[in-house]
Coordinates of C-alpha atoms and ligand atoms in Angstrom, one line a residue:
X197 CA -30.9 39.5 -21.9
X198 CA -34.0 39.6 -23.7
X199 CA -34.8 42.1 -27.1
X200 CA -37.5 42.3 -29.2
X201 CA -35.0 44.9 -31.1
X202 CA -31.7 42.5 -31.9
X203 CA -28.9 44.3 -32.9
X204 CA -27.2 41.0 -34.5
X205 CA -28.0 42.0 -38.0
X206 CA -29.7 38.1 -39.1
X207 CA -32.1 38.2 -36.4
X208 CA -34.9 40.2 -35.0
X209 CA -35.2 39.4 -31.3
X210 CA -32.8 37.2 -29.1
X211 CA -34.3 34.4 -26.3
X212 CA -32.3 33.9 -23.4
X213 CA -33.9 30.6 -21.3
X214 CA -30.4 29.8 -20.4
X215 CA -28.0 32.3 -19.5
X216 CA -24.0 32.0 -19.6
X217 CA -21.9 29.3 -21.1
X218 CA -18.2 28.2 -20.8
X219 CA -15.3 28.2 -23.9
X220 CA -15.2 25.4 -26.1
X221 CA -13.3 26.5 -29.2
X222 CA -10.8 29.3 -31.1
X223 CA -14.1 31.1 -31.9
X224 CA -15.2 31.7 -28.1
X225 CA -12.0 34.1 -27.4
X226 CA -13.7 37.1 -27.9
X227 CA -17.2 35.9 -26.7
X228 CA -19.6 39.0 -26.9
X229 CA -21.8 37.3 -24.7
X230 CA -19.0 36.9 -22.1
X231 CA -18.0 40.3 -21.9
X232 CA -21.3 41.4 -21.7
X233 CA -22.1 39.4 -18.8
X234 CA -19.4 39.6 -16.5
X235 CA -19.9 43.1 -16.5
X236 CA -22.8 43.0 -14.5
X237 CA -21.1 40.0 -11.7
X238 CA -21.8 41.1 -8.3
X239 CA -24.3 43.8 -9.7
X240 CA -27.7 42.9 -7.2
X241 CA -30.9 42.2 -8.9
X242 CA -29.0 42.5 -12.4
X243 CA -29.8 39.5 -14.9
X244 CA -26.3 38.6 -15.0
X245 CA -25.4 39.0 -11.5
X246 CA -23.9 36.0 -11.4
X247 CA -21.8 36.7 -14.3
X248 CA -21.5 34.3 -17.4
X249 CA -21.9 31.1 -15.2
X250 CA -24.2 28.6 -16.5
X251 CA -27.3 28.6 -15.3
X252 CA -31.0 27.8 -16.4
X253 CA -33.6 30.9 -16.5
X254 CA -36.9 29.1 -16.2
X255 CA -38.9 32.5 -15.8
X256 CA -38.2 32.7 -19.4
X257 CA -39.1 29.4 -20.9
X258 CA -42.6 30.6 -22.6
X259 CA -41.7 34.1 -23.2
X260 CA -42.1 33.6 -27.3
X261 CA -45.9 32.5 -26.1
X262 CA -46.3 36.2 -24.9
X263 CA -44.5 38.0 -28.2
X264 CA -47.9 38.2 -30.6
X265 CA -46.4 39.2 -33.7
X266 CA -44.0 37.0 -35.7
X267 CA -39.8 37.3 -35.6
X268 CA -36.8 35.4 -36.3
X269 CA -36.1 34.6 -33.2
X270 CA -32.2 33.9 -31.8
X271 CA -32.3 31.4 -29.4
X272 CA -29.6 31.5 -26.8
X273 CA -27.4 34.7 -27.4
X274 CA -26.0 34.6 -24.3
X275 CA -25.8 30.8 -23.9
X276 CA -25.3 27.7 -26.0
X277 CA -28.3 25.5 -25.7
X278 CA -26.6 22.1 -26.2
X279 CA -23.7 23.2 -23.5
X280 CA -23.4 19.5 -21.3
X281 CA -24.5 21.4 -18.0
X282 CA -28.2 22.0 -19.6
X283 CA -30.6 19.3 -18.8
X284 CA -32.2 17.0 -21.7
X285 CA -35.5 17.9 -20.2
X286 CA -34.9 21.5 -20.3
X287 CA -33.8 21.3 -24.1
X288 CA -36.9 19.2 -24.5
X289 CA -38.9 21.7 -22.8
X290 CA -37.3 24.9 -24.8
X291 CA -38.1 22.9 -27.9
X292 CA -41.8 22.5 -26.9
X293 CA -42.2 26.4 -26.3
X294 CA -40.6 26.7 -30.3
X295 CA -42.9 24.0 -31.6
X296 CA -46.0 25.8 -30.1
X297 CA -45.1 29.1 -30.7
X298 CA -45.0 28.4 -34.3
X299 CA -45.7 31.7 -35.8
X300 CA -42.1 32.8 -35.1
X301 CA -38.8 31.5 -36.7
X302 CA -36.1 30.1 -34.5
X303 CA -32.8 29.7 -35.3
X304 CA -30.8 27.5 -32.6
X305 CA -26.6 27.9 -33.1
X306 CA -24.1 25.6 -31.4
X307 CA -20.8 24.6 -31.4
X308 CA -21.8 21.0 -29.3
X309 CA -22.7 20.1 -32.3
X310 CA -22.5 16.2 -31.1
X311 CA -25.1 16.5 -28.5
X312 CA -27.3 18.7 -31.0
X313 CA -26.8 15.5 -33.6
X314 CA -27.6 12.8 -31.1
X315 CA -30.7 14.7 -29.4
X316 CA -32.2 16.1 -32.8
X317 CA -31.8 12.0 -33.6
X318 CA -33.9 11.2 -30.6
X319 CA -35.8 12.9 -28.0
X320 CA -35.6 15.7 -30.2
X321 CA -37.8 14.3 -33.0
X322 CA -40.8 15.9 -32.7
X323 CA -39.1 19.7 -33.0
X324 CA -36.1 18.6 -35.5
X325 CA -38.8 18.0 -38.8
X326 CA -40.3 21.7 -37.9
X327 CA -39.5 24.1 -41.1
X328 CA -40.0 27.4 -38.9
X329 CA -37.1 25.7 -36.5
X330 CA -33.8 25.9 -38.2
X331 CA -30.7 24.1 -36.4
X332 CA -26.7 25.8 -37.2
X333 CA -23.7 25.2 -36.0
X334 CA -20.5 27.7 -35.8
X335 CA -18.1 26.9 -38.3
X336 CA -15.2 29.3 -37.4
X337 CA -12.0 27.1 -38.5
X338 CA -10.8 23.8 -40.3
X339 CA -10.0 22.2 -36.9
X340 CA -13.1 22.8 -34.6
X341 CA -15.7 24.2 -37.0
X342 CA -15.4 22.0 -40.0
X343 CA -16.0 18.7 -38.0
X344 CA -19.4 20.3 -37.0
X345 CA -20.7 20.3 -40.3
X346 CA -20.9 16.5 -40.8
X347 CA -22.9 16.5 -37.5
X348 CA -25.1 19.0 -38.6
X349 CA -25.8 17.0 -41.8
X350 CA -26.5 13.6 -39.9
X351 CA -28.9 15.3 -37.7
X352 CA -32.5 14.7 -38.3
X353 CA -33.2 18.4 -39.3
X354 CA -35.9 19.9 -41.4
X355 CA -33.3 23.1 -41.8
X356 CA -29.7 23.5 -41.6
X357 CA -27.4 26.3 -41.1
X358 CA -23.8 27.4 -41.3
X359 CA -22.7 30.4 -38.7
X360 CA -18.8 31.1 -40.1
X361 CA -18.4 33.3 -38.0
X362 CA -15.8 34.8 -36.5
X363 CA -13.9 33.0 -40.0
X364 CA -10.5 32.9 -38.8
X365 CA -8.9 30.7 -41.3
X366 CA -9.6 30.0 -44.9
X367 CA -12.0 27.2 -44.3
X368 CA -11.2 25.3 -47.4
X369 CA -14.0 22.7 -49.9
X370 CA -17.1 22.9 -47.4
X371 CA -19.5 20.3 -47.8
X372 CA -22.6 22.5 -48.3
X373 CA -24.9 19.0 -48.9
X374 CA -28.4 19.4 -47.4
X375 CA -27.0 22.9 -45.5
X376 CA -30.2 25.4 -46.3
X377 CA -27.9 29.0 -45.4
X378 CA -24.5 30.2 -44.8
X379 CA -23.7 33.2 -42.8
X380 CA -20.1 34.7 -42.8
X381 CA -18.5 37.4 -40.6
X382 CA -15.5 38.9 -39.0
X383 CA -14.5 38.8 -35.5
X384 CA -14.9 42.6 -34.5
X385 CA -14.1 44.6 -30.9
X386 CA -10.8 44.5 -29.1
X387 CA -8.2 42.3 -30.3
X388 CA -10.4 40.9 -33.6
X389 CA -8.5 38.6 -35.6
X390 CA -8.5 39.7 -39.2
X391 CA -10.3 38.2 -41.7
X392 CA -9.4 37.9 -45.5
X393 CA -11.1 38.9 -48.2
X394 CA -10.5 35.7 -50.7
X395 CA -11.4 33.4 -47.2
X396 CA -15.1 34.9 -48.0
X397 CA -15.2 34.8 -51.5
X398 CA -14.6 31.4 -51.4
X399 CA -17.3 30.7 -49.4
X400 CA -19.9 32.6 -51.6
X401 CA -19.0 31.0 -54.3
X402 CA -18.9 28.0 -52.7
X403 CA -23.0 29.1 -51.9
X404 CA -23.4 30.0 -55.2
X405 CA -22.3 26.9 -56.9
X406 CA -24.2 24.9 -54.6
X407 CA -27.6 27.2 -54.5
X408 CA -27.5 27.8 -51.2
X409 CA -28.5 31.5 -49.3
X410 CA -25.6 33.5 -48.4
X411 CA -25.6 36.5 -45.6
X412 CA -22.5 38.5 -45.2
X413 CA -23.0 39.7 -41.8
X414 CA -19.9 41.9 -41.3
X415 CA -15.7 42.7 -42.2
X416 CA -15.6 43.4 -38.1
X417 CA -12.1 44.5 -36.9
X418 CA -11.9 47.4 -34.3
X419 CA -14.0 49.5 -35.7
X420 CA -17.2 47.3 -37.3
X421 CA -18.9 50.1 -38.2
X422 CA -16.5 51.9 -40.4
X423 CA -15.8 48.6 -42.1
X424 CA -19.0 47.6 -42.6
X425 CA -20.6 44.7 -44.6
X426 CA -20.6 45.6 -48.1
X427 CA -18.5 42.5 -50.2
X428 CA -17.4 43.7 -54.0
X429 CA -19.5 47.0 -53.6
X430 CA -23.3 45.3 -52.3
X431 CA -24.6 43.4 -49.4
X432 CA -25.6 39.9 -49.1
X433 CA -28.9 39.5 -47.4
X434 CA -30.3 35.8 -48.3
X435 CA -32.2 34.0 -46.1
X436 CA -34.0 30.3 -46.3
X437 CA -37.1 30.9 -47.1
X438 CA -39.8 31.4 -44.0
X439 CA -42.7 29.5 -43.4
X440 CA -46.0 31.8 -42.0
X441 CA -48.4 29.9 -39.6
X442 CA -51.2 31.8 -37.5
X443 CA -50.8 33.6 -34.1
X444 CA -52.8 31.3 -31.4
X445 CA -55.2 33.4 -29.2
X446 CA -54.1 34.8 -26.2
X447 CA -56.1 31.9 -24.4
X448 CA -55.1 29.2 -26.3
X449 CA -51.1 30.8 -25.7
X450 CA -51.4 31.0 -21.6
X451 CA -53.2 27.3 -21.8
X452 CA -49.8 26.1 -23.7
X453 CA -47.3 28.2 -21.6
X454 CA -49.4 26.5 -18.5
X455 CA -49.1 23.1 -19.7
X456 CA -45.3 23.2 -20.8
X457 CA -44.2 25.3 -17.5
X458 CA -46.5 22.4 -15.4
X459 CA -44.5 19.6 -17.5
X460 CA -41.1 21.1 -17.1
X461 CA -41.9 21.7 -13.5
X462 CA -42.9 17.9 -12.8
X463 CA -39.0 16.9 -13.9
X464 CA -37.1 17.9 -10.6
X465 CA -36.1 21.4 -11.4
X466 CA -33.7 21.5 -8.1
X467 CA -31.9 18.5 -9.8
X468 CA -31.6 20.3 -12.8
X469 CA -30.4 23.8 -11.1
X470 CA -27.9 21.9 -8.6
Ligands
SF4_89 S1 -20.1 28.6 -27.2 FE1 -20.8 30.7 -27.8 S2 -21.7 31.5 -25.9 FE2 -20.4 29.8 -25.3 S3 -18.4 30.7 -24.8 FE3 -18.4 30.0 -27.0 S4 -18.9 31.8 -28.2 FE4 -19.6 32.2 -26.0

């Protein structure tokens, strides 16, 4: 699924070079992306015919090259772009399309946070120091999310973010060291676990004390809308602050695209597909 219109209210558009993904952690039960994929399995010619299995989308790679006017970009709604069945040289690849296609904002969630520490440490290098890419992780309990946050911190990025989202526990003293935004939000749809009110007041205060942007996304539940996103009477819209670079020509955009898709295509793509 590609938007230039995101509904996901910290985001403008979502970028989908991988599509699908398989459940890691508590905060994948209710996977949005999930349900919205296997709706369409067995559906011919649909983008998810194949349902939320993993799979690469390389039609897609260079798509930001073609968008002309800047956005915060979502990188991987319907996917997790560390998940261990994505190849290093595709990662490498997506990374080159965010480092060229430097007039938008990217922000890049995960909850492999190991494999986002020990690539961002290596062949990630040249993307990780980029202010316009910011790297989060999903931080939805003491257990699973929590951990994530150290490996966030010892990865070499330029920005850092927390997703804590869907909160399902009171998630305790955060370190918030070197972490550049917080967003918090309830689980909402069918079956959404309930989230407290004092779990995110801790948290912004937590931001607060340590001077870091807070978003309140949503309360979710059954009925998101109703509840809304208002915390003590006002919303909570911060956001790191953006760097602006210029919009390449179209020339110089289809020269890049050709170049990257040209690289990506000399690694053996049926290797990486198998
Ligand atoms: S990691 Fe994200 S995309 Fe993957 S199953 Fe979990 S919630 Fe869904």
């Amino acid at each position: 699924m590609m938007s230039l219109d995101s509904a996901i209210e910290w985001t403008d558009a979502t970028w989908n070079p991988v599509r699908g993904c398989t459940k890691i952690s508590p905060g994948c039960k209710h996977c949005y992306a999930e349900t919205f994929a296997e709706r369409f399995r067995g559906v011919k010619g649909h983008p998810y015919e194949q349902g939320f299995d993993l799979r690469l989308v390389p039609e897609k790679l260079t798509e930001p090259l073609r968008w002309r006017f800047p956005k915060m970009i979502f990188v991987n709604s319907m996917s997790d772009l560390f998940h261990e069945g994505v190849p290093d040289d595709y990662i490498v690849a997506v990374a080159k399309v965010m480092v060229a296609a430097k007039w938008h904002t990217y922000q890049v969630l995960t909850k492999r946070s190991q494999r986002l520490r020990s690539l961002l440490n290596s062949t990630l290098g040249f993307a990780a120091a980029q202010p316009h890419i910011w790297w989060g992780v999903s931080v939805e309990d003491r257990r699973y999310g929590v951990p994530r946050i150290e490996d966030l911190q010892n990865a070499e990025a330029a920005v850092r973010f927390l997703s804590v989202e869907p909160l399902l526990e009171d998630p305790g003293k955060l370190s918030l060291d070197r972490i550049n935004w917080v967003i918090v939000g309830g689980e909402s749809g069918p079956g959404a676990r309930p989230m407290r009110k004092e779990w995110v007041m801790s948290v912004r205060h937590q931001c607060r004390q340590a001077n870091v942007p807070f978003f309140f996304k949503q309360w979710g539940g059954v009925r998101k809308v109703k509840s809304g996103r208002k915390l003590d009477g006002r919303t909570y819209d911060e956001f790191p602050r953006r760097v602006r670079h210029p919009v390449l020509t179209l020339n110089e955009c289809t020269s890049l695209a050709e170049s990257i898709e040209a690289a990506f295509r000399r690694v053996d793509l049926v290797d990486c597909l198998a």
